[in-house]
Coordinates of N, CA and C in Angstrom, one line a residue:
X1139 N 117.4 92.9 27.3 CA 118.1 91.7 26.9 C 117.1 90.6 26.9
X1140 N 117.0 89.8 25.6 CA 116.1 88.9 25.6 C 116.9 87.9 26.2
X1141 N 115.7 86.4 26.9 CA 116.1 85.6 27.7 C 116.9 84.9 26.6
X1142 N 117.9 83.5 26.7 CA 118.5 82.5 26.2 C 117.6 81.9 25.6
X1143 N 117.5 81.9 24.4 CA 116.1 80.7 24.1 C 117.0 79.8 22.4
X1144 N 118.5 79.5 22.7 CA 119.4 78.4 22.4 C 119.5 78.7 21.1
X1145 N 120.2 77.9 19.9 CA 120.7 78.4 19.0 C 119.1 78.8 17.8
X1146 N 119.6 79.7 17.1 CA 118.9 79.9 15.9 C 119.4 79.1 14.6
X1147 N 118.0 78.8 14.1 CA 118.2 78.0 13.0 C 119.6 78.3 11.8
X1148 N 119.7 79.5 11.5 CA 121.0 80.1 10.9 C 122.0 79.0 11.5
X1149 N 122.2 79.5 12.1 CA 123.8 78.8 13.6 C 123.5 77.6 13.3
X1150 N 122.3 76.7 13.4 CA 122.4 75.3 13.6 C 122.9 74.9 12.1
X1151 N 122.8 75.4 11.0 CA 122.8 75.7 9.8 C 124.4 75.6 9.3
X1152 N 125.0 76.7 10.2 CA 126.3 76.7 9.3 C 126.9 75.9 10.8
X1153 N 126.8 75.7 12.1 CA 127.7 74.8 12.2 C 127.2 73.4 11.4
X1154 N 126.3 72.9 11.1 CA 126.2 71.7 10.2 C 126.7 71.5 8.9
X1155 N 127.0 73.0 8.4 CA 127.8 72.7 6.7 C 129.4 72.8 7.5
X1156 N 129.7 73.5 8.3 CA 130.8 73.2 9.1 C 131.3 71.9 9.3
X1157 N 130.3 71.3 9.8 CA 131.0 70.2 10.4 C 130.9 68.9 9.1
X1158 N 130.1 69.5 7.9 CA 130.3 68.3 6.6 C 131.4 68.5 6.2
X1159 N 131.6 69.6 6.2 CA 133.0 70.4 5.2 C 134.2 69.0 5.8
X1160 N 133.9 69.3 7.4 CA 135.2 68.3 7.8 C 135.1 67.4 7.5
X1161 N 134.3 66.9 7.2 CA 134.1 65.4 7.4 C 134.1 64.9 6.0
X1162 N 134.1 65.9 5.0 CA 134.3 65.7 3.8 C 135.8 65.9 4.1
X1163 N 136.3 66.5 4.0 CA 137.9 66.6 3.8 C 139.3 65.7 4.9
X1164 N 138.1 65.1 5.8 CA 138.9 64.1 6.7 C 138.7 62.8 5.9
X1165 N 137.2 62.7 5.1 CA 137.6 61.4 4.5 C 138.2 61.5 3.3
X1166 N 138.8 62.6 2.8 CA 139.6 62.8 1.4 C 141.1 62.6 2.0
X1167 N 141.7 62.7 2.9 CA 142.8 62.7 3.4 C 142.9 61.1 3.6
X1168 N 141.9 60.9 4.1 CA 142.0 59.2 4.6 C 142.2 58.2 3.6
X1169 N 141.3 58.7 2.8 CA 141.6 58.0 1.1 C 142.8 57.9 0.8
X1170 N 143.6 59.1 0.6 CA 144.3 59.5 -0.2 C 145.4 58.8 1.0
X1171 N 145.5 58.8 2.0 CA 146.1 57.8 3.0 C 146.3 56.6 2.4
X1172 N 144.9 56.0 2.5 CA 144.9 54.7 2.3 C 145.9 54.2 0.8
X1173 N 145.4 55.4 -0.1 CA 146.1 54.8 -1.5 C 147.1 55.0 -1.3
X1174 N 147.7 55.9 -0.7 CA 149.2 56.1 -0.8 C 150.3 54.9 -0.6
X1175 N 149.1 54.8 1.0 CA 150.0 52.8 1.5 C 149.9 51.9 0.2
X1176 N 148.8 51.6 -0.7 CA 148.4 50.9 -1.7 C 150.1 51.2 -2.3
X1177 N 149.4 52.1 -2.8 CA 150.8 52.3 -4.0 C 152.5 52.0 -3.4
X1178 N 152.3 52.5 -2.2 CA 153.6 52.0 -1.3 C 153.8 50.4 -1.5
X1179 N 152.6 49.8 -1.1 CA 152.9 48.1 -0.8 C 153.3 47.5 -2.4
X1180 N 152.2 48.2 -3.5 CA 152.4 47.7 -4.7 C 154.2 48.0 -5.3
X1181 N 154.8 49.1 -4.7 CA 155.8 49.3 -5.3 C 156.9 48.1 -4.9
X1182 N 156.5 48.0 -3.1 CA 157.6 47.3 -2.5 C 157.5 45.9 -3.1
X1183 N 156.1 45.5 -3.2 CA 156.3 43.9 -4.2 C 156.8 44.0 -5.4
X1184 N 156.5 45.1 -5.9 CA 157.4 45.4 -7.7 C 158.5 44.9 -7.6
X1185 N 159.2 45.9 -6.2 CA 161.1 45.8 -6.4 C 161.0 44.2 -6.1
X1186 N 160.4 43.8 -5.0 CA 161.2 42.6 -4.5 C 161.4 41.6 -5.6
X1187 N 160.2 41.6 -6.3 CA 159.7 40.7 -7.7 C 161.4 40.4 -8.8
X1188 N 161.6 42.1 -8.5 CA 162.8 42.2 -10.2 C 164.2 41.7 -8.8
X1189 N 163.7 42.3 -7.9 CA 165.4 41.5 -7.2 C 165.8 40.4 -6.8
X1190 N 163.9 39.3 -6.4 CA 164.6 38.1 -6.5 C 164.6 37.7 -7.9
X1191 N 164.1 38.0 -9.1 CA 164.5 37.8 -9.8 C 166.1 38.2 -10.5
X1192 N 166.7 38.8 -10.2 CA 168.0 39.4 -10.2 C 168.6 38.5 -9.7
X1193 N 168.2 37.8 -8.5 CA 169.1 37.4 -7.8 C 169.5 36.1 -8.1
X1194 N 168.1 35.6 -8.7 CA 168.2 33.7 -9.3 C 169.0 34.1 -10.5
X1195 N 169.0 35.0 -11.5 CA 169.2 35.2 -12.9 C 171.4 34.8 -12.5
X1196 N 171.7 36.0 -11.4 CA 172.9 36.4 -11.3 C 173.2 34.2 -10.9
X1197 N 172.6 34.3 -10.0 CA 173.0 32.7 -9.1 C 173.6 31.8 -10.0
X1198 N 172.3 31.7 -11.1 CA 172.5 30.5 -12.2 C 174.1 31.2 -13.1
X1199 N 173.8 31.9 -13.5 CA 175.0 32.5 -14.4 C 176.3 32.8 -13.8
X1200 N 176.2 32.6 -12.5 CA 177.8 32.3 -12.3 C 178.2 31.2 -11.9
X1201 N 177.2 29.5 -12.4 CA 177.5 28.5 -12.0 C 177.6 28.0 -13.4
X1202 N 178.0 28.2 -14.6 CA 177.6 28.0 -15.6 C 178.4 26.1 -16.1
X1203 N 178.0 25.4 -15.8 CA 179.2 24.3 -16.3 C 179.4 23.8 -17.4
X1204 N 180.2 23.2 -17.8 CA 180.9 22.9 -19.2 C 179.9 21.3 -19.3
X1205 N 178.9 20.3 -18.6 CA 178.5 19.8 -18.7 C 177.6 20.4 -20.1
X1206 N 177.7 19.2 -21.4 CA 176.4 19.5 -22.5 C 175.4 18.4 -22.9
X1207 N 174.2 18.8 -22.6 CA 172.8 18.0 -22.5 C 172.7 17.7 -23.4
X1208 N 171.9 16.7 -23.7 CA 171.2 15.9 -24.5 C 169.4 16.0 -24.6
X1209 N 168.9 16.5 -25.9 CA 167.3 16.5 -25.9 C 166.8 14.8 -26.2
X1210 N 165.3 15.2 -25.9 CA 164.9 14.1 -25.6 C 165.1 12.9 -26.5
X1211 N 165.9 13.2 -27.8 CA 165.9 12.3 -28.4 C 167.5 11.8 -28.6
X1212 N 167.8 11.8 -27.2 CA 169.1 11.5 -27.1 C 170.2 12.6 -27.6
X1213 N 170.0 13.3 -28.9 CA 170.9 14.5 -29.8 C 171.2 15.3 -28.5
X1214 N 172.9 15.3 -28.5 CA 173.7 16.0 -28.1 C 174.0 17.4 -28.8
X1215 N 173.8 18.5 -28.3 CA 173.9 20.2 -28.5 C 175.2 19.9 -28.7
X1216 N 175.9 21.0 -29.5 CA 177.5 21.3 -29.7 C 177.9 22.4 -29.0
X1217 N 176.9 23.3 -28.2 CA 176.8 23.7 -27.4 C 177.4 24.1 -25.6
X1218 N 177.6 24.2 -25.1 CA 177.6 24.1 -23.4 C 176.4 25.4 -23.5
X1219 N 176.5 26.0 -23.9 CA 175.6 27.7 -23.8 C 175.0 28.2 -25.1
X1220 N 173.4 28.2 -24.8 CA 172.7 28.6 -25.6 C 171.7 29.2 -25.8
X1221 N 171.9 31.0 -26.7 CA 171.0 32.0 -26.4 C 171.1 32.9 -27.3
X1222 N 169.5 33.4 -27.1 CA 168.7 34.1 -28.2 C 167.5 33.7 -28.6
X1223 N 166.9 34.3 -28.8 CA 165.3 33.2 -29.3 C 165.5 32.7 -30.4
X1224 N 164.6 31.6 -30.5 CA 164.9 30.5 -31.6 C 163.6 30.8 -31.8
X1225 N 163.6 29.5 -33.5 CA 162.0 29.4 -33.7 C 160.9 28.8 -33.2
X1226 N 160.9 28.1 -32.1 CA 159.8 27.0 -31.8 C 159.5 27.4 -30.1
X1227 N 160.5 28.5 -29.4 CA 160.1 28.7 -27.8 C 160.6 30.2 -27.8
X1228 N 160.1 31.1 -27.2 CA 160.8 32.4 -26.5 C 162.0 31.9 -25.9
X1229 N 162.9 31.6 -26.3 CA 164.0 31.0 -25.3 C 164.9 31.8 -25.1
X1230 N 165.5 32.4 -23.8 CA 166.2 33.6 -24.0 C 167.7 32.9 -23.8
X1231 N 167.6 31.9 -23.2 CA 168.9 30.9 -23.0 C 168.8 30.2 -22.3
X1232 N 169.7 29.0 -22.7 CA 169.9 27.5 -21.8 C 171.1 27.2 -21.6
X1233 N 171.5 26.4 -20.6 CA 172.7 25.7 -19.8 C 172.6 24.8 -18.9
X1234 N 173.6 24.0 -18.3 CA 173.7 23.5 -16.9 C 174.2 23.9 -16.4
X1235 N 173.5 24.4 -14.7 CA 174.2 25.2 -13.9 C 174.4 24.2 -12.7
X1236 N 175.9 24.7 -12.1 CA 176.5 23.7 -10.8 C 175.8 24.4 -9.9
X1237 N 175.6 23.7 -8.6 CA 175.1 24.1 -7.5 C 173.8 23.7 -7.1
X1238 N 173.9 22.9 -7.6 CA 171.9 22.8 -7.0 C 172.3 21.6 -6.1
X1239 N 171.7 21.9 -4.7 CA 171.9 21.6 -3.4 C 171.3 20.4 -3.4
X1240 N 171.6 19.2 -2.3 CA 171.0 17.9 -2.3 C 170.2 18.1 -1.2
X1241 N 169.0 17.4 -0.7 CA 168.6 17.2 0.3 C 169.1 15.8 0.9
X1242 N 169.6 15.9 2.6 CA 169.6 14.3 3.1 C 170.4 13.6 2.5
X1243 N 170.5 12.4 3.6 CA 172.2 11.6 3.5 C 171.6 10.7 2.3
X1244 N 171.0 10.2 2.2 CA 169.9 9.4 1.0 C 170.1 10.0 -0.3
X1245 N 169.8 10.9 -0.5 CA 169.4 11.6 -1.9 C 170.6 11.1 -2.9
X1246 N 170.3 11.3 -3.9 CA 170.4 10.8 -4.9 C 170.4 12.2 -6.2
X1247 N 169.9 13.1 -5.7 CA 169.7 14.4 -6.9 C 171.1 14.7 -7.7
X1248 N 171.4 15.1 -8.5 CA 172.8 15.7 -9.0 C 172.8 17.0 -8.7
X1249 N 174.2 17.4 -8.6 CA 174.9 18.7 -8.1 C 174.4 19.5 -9.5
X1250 N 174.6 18.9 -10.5 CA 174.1 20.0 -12.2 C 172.4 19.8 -12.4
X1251 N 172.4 20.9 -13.0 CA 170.5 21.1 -13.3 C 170.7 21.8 -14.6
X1252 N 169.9 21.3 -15.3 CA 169.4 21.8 -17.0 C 168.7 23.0 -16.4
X1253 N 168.6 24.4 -17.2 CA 168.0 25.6 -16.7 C 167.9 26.2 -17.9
X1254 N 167.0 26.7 -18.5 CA 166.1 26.9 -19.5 C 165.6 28.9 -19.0
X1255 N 165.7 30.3 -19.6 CA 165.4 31.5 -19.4 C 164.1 31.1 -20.1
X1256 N 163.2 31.3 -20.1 CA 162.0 31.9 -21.4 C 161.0 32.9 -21.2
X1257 N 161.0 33.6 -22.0 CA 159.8 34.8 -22.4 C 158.8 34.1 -23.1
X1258 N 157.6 34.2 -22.3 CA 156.4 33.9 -23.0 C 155.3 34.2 -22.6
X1259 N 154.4 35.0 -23.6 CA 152.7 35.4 -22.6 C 153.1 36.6 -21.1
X1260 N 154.0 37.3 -22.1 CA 154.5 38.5 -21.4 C 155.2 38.3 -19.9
X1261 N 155.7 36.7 -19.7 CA 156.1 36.5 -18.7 C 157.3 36.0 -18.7
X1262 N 158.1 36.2 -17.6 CA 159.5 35.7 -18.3 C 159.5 34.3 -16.7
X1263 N 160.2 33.7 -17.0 CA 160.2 32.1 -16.4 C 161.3 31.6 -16.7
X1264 N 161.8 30.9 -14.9 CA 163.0 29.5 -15.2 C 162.7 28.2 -15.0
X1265 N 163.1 27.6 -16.3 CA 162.4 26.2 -16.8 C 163.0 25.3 -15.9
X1266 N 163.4 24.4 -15.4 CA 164.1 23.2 -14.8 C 163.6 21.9 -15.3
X1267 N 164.2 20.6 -15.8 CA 163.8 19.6 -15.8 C 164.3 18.7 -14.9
X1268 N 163.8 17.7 -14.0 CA 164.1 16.5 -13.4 C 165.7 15.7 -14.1
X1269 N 165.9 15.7 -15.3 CA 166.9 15.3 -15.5 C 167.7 16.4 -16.6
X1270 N 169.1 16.0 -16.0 CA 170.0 17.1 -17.6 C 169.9 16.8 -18.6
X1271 N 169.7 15.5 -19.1 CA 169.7 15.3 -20.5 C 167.9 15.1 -20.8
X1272 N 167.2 15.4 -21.6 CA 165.7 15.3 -22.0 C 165.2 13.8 -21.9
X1273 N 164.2 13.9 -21.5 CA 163.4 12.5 -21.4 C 162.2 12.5 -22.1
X1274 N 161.5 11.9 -22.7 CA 160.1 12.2 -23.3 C 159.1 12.0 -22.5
X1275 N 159.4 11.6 -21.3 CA 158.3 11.7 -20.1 C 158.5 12.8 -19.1
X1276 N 159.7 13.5 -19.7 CA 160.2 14.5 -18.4 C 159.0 15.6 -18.0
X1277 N 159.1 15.7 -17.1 CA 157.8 17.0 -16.5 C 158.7 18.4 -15.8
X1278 N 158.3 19.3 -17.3 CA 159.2 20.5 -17.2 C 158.6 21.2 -15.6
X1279 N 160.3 21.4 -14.6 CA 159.3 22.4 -13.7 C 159.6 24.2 -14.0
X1280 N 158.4 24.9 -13.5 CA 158.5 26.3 -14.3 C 158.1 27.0 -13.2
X1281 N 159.2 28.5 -12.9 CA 159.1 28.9 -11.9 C 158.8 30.3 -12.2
X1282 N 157.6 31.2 -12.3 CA 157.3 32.5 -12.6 C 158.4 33.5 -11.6
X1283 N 159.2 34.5 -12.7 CA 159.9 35.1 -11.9 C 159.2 36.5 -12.3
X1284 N 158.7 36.6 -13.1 CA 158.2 38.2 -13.1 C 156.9 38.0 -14.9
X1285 N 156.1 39.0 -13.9 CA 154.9 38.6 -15.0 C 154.5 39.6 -15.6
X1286 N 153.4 40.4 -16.6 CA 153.1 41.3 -17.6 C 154.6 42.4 -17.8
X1287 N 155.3 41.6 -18.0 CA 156.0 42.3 -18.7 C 156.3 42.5 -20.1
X1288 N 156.6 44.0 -20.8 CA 155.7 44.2 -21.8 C 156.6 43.2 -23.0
X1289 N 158.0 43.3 -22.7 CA 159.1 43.0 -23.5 C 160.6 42.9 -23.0
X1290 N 161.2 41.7 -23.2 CA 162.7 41.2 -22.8 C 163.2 41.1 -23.8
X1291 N 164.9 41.5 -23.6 CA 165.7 41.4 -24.7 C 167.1 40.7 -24.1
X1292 N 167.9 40.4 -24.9 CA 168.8 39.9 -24.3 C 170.1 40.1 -25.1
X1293 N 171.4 40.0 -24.6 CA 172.3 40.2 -25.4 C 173.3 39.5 -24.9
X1294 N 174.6 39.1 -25.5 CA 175.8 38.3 -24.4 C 176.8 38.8 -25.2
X1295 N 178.4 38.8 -24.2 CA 179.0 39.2 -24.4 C 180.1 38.3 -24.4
X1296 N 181.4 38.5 -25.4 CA 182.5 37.7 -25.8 C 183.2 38.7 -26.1
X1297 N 184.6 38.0 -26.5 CA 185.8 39.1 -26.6 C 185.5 39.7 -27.9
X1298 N 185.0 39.9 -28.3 CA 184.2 40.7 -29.9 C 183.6 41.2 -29.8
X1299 N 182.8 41.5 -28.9 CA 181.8 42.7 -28.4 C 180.6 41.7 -27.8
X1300 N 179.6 42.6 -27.9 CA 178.0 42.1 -27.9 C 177.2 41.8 -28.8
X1301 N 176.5 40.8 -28.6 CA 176.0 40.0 -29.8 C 174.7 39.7 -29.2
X1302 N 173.2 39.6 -29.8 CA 172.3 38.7 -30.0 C 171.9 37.8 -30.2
X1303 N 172.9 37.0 -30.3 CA 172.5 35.7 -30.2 C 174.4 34.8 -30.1
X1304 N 174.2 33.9 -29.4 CA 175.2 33.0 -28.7 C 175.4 31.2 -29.7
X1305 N 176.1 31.8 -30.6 CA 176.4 30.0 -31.3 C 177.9 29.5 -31.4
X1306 N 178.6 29.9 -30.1 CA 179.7 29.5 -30.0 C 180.1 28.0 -29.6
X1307 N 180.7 27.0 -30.5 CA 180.1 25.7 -30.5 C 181.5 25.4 -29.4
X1308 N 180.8 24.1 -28.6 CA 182.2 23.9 -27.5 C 183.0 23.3 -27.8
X1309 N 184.3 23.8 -26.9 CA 185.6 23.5 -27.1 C 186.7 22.7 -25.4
X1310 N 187.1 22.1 -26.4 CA 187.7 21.3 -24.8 C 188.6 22.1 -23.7
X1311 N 188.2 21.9 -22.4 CA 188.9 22.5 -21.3 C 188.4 23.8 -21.6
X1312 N 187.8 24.5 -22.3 CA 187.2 26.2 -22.3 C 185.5 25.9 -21.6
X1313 N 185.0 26.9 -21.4 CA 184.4 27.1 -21.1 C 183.4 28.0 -22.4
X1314 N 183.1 27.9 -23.2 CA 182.3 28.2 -24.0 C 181.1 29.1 -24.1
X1315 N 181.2 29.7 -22.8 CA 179.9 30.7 -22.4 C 180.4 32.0 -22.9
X1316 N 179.3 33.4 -22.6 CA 179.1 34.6 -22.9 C 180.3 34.7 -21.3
X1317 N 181.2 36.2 -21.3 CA 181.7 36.7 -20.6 C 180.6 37.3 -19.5
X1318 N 179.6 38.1 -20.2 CA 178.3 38.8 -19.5 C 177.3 38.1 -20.1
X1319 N 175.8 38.5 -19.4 CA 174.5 39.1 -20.5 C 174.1 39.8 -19.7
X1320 N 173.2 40.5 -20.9 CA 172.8 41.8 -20.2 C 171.3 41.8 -20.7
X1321 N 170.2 41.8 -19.8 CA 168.7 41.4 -19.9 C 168.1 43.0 -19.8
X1322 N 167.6 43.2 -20.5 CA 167.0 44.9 -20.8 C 165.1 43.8 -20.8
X1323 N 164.5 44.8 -19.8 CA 163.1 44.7 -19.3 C 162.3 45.0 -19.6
X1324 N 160.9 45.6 -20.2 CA 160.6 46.6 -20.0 C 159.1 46.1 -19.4
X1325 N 159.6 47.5 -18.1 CA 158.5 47.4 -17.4 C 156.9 48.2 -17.7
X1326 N 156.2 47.5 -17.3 CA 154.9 48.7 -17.5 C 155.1 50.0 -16.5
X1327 N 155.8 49.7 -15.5 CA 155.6 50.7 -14.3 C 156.8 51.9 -14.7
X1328 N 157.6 51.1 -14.6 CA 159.2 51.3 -14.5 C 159.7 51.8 -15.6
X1329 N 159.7 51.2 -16.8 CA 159.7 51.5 -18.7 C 161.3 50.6 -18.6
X1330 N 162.2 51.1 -19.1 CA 163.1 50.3 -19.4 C 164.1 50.1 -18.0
X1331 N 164.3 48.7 -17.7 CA 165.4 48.3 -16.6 C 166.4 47.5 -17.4
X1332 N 167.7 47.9 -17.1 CA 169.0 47.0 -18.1 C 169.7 46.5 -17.0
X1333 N 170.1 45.2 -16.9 CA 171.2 44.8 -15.7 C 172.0 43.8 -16.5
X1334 N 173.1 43.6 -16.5 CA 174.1 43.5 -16.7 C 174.7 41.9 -15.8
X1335 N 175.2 40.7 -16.0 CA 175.6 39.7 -15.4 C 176.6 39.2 -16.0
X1336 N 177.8 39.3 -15.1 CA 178.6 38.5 -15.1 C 178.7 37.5 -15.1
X1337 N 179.6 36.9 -15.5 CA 179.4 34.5 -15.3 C 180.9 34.2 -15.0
X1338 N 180.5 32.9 -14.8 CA 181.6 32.6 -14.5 C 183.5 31.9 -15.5
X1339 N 182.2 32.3 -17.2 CA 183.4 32.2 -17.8 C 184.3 33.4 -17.8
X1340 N 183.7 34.8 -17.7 CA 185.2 36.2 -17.1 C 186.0 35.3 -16.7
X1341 N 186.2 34.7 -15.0 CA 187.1 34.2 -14.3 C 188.1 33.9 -14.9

C-alpha cells in the first residue's frame, strides 16, 4: 500500500470542472430568477396601468351632465356629448362630468369639470381645463393614463345600435349622451383589450 500523498492531478481536475458545472447552472437559475420577478413586476404595473385607467374612464362616464360648454371663443356646442375623432385633435370624446370634489370651507372650485379623452403619440390622456367653458389663457391639464399604445378605438351606443361617432344634438330635460362606449385597446403586450362602459344616461 502506497503511503497517502493527497489528491492526484486528474481528481483535482474533475472536482474543478465539477464545481464550474455548478456554478454555471446556479447562476443560470439565478438569472432566470431574477427575470422572472422582472417580468412579474412588469406585468403587475401593466394591469394596474389599464385598471386605474378603467377606473377614471368608468368614474367620468357615469357622471355625465347635461351642462354644455362653450370654446374659447365663447361658441356654444349643440352638443352635451361629444365623440369620435375629429379633424384637428385625436379626440376620442368630450363632456362635463359631475363630481369633481372641492377642497376646504373656502374653495370656490365647481362641482362640473370639462373632460376631454384623447389619443395621441400612441398615448391615450385625460384633458381637464381650469374652467368649463374655454378661455384663451386656459392651461390645459393632462393626465397620462396609459402610454405606447399601438391603437384606440372607440364606439358608443344608442337605441339604434353602435355607432362611431356621437352627433346627437341636445335636447331639453334628456340627457343626450351614448347609453355605453366601448374602448377597444391595443396592447403591445396584451394585443387586443375591449371594455365596455356604461353611463349614466342607461338610468
Amino acid at each position: 500500500m502506497r503511503p497517502d500523498a493527497g489528491f492526484t492531478l486528474i481528481e483535482v481536475l474533475v472536482a474543478t470542472a465539477i464545481t464550474a458545472i455548478l456554478s454555471v447552472m446556479g447562476l443560470i437559475l439565478l438569472n432566470n430568477a431574477l427575470s422572472a420577478e422582472d417580468q412579474l413586476e412588469t406585468t403587475l404595473e401593466t394591469v394596474q396601468e389599464l385598471e386605474l385607467a378603467r377606473s377614471v374612464i368608468k368614474s367620468d362616464l357615469s357622471q355625465i351632465s347635461t351642462r354644455i360648454p362653450r370654446d374659447e371663443f365663447g361658441q356654444r356646442s349643440n352638443q352635451v356629448f361629444e365623440g369620435g375623432f375629429n379633424l384637428t385633435r385625436d379626440r376620442l370624446m368630450s363632456f362635463v362630468a359631475n363630481g369633481r370634489q372641492t377642497v376646504g370651507r373656502e374653495s370656490v372650485v365647481p362641482t362640473l369639470q370639462y373632460v376631454e379623452y384623447v389619443f395621441e403619440d400612441k398615448t391615450l390622456s385625460r384633458v381637464t381645463r381650469p374652467h368649463i367653458d374655454g378661455a384663451p389663457d386656459d392651461l390645459e391639464r393632462r393626465r397620462v393614463l396609459l402610454e405606447n399604445v399601438e391603437d384606440v378605438q372607440i364606439r358608443f351606443l344608442s337605441p339604434g345600435g353602435w355607432s362611431d361617432l356621437w352627433e346627437v344634438p341636445a335636447q331639453p330635460g334628456v340627457l343626450a349622451a351614448p347609453q355605453a362606449v366601448a374602448i377597444e385597446i391595443v396592447h403591445p403586450r396584451y394585443g387586443l383589450i375591449e371594455t365596455q362602459f356604461v353611463t349614466n344616461a342607461a338610468q
